[in-house]
Structures are given as C-alpha cells and as structure tokens.
Short mmCIF file of C-alpha atoms in Angstrom, two decimals:
data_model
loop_
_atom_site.label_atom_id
_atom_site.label_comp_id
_atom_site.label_asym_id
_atom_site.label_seq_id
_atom_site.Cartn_x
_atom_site.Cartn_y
_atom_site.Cartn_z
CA UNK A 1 -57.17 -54.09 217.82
CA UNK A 2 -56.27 -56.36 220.86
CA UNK A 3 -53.63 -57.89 218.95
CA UNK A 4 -50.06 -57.83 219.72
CA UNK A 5 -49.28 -58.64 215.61
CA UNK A 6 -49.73 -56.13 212.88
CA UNK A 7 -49.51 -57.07 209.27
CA UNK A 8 -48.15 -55.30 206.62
CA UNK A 9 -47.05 -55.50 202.82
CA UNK A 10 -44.05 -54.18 201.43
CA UNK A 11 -43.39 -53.06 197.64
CA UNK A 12 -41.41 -56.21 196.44
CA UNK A 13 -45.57 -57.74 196.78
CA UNK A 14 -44.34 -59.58 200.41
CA UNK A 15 -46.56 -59.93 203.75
CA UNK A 16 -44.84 -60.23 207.02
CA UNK A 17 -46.49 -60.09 210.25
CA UNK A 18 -45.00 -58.12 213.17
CA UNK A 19 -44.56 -59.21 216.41
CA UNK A 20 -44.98 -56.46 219.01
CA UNK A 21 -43.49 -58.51 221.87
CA UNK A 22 -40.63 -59.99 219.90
CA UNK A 23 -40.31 -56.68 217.98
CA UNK A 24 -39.89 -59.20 214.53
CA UNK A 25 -41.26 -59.40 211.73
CA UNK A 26 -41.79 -62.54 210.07
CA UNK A 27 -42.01 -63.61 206.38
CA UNK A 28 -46.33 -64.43 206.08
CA UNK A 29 -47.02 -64.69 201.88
CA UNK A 30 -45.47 -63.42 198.72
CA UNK A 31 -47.87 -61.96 196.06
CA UNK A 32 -49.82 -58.54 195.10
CA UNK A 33 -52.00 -57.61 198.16
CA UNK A 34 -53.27 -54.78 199.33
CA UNK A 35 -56.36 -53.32 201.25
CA UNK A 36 -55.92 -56.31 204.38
CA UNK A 37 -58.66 -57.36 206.44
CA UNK A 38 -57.98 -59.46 209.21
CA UNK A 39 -60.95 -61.75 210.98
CA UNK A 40 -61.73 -61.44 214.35
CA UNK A 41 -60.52 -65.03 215.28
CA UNK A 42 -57.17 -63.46 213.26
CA UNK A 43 -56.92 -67.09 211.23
CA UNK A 44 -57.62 -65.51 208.33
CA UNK A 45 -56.31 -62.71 206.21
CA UNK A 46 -58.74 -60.74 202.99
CA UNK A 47 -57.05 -59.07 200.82
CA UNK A 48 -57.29 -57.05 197.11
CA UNK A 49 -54.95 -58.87 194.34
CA UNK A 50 -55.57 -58.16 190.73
CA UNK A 51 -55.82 -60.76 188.12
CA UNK A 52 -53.32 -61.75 185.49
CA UNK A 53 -54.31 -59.33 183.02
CA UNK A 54 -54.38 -56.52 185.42
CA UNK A 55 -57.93 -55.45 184.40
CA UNK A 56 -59.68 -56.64 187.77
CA UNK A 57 -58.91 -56.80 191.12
CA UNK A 58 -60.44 -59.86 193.13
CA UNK A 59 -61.02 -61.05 196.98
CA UNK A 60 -58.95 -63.45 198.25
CA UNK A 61 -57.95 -65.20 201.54
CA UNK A 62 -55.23 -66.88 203.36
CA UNK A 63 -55.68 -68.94 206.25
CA UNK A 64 -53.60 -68.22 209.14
CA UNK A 65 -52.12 -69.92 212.06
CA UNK A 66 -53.64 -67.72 215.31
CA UNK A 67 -50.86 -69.15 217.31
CA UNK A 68 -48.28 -68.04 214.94
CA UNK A 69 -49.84 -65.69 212.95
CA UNK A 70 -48.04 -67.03 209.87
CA UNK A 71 -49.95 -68.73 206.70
CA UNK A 72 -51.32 -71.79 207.37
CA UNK A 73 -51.91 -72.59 203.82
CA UNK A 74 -52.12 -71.26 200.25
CA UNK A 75 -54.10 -68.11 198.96
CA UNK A 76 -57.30 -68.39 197.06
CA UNK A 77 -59.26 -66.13 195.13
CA UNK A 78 -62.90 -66.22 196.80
CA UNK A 79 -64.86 -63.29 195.30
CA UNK A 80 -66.54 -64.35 191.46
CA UNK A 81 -66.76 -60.66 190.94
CA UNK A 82 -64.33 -57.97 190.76
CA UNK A 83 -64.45 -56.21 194.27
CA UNK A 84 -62.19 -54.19 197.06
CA UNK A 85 -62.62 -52.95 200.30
CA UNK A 86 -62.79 -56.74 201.90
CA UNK A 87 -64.56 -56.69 205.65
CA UNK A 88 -65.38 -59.32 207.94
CA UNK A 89 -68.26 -60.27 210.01
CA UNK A 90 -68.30 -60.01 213.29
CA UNK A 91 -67.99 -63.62 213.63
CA UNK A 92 -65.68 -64.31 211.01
CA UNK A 93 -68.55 -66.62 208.28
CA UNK A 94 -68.92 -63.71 206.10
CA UNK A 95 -67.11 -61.25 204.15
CA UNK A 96 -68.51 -57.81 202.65
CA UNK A 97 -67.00 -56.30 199.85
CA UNK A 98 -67.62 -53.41 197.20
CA UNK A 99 -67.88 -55.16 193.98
CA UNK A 100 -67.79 -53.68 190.31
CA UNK A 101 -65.13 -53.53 187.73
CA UNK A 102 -64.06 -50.47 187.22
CA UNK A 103 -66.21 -48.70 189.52
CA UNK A 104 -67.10 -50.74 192.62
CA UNK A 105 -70.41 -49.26 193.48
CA UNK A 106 -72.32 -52.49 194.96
CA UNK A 107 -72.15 -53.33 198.39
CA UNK A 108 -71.77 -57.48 198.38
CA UNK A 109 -71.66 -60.16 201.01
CA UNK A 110 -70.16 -64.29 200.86
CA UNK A 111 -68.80 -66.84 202.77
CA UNK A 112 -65.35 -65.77 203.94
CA UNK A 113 -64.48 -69.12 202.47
CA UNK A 114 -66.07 -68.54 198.78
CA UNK A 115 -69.22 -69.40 197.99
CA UNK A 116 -72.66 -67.58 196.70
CA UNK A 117 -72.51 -64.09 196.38
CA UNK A 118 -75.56 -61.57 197.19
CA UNK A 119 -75.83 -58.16 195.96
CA UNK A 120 -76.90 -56.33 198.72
CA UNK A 121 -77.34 -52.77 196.98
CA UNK A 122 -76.15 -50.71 193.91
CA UNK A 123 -74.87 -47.37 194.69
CA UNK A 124 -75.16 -46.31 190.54
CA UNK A 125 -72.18 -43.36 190.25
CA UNK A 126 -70.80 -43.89 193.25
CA UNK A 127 -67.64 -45.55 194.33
CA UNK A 128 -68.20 -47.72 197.36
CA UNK A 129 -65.30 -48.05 199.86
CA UNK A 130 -64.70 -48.54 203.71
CA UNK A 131 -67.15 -51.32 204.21
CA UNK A 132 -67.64 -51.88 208.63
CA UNK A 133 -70.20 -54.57 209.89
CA UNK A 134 -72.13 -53.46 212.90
CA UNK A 135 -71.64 -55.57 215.88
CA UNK A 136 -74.64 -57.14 215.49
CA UNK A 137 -74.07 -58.13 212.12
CA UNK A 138 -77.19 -56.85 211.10
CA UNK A 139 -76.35 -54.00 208.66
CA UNK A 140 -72.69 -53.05 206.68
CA UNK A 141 -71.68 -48.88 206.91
CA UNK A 142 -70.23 -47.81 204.03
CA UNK A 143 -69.49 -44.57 202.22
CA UNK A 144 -70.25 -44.01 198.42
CA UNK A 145 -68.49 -41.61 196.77
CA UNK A 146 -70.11 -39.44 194.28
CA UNK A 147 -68.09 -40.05 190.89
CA UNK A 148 -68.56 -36.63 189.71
CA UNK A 149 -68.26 -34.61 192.89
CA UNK A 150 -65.97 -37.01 194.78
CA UNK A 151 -68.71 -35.83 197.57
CA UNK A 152 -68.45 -38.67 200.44
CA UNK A 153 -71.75 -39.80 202.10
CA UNK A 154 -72.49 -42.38 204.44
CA UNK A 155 -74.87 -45.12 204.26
CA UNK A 156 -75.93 -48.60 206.02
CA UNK A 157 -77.40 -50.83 204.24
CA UNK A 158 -79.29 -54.36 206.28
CA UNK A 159 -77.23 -57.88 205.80
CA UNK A 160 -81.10 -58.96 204.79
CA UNK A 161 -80.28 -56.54 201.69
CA UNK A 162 -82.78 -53.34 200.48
CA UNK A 163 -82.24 -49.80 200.42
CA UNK A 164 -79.23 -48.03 201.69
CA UNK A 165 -80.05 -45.33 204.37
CA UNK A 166 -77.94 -42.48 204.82
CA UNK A 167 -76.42 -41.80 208.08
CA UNK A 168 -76.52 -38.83 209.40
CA UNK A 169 -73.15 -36.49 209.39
CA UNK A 170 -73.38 -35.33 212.86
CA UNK A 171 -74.05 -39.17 213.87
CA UNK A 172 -72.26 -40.40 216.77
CA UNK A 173 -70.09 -43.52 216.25
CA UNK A 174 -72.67 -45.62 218.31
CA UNK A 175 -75.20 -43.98 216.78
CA UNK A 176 -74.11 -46.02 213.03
CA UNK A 177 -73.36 -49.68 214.94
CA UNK A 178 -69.54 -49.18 214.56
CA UNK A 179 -68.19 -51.56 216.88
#
C-alpha cells in the first residue's frame, strides 16, 4: 500500500521490483523466496527460503535501498527456528512469524534484524498462517488452521505473549486492530 513499487518473484528463484511510474521492472536478488513481507519504511524485504537440505524453511531479510528499492546488501537468514508467514511491526523493529518444522503452529516474534526469539503461543494441531500486527503493535491476528478439519479460525494473541483469543467471525475489520 502507498507504494508506487511492487515486488515479485519469478520461477527461475529471481526478485525484481516494479516500478509503477517507469512501468520497469528491475533485477532486486536471486535465490528461493517466497511468502514477501515488506517493512513499512520499505528498506527491508522478509521472506521464506528453505535450507540446503530442503527439510526447513527459514526467515530471512534483505536490506533495501527506499530510494531505489533495489538490495542494498546481501540476504541473511534471521529466524533460529524453522518458520513462514514473515510480518512486520508497525514500526519496522520486529518481525512475527509462525514457527515449527513441519507444522508451524507457534506464533513467534524477533528483531527484524535477528536476534532473541519469543514464543508467543502454541496453537498444538493447528497450522498458523497470515500473521497481521495491529496498529498499535500491541497484539498479532492470526488464523490457525485445524490440521484435521482444515477448519480456519481466527485468533489475536498480545506482543506481551499469553493466551490466544478468538476473534469473533462476524468481527468487523476494526473491530480485530487490522490496520
């Protein structure tokens, strides 16, 4: 949003960044990437890459030059644990994710530069996905997906960590701190 570049990866593992005004699209980072978070000062990109062996999949970042929107240095891995579903504070310190190895079903926040991790809550049979701060950076939405009835329910869980609370389905969007 409020951004005239869009990024995007390809299938030969390539990020470019488009350029609505120019109508270009420029060359950004080669590599495996998917699920792309970008932070709200857009110098940095999060995205899912799996390791070597293929096994896990791991956070990672890539600084980015706002002016150009192209990389302003190399990729690192910052997550310790395997995770997906990468999401950025509001003010671009932290970064949420949904951590687990085969099944992510903890809700996790860290530096958006690496750092400690803190479990904020285990979803146990769930699969946690589309992680969303609140504008406040209070509390992180997220839906957990039952593993057995691939049932979708809502939660928010506080940044201070605790129990998930389940969000009402007929809850407004304002109603569940989307911003």
């Amino acid at each position: 949003m409020g951004t005239n570049r869009i990024y995007y990866t390809t299938d030969k593992d390539e990020l470019f960044v488009y350029d609505r005004a120019s109508k270009r699209s420029t060359l950004v980072n080669r590599g495996k990437m998917s699920v792309l978070a970008l932070s709200p000062k857009r110098d940095r990109i999060a995205f899912v890459r799996d390791n070597e062996d293929k096994k896990d999949s791991y956070i990672w970042t890539l600084p980015l030059d706002p002016a150009t929107g192209g990389a302003a240095g190399p990729a690192r891995r910052v997550s310790v644990k395997a995770g997906y579903w990468p999401a950025f504070s509001p003010d671009g310190q932290n970064l949420a994710y949904a951590a687990g190895d085969l099944l992510p079903s903890a809700v996790v926040v860290m530096p958006s530069s690496g750092g400690t991790e803190r479990e904020l809550v285990k979803m146990p049979g769930a699969m946690v996905v589309l992680l969303q701060w609140s504008t406040d950076a209070q509390s992180i939405s997220f839906t957990a997906v039952n593993a057995k009835t691939e049932e979708p329910t809502n939660y928010r869980v506080p940044v201070s960590g605790g129990k998930a609370s389940l969000i009402p389905q007929n809850a407004k969007a304002g109603e569940i701190n989307f911003p």
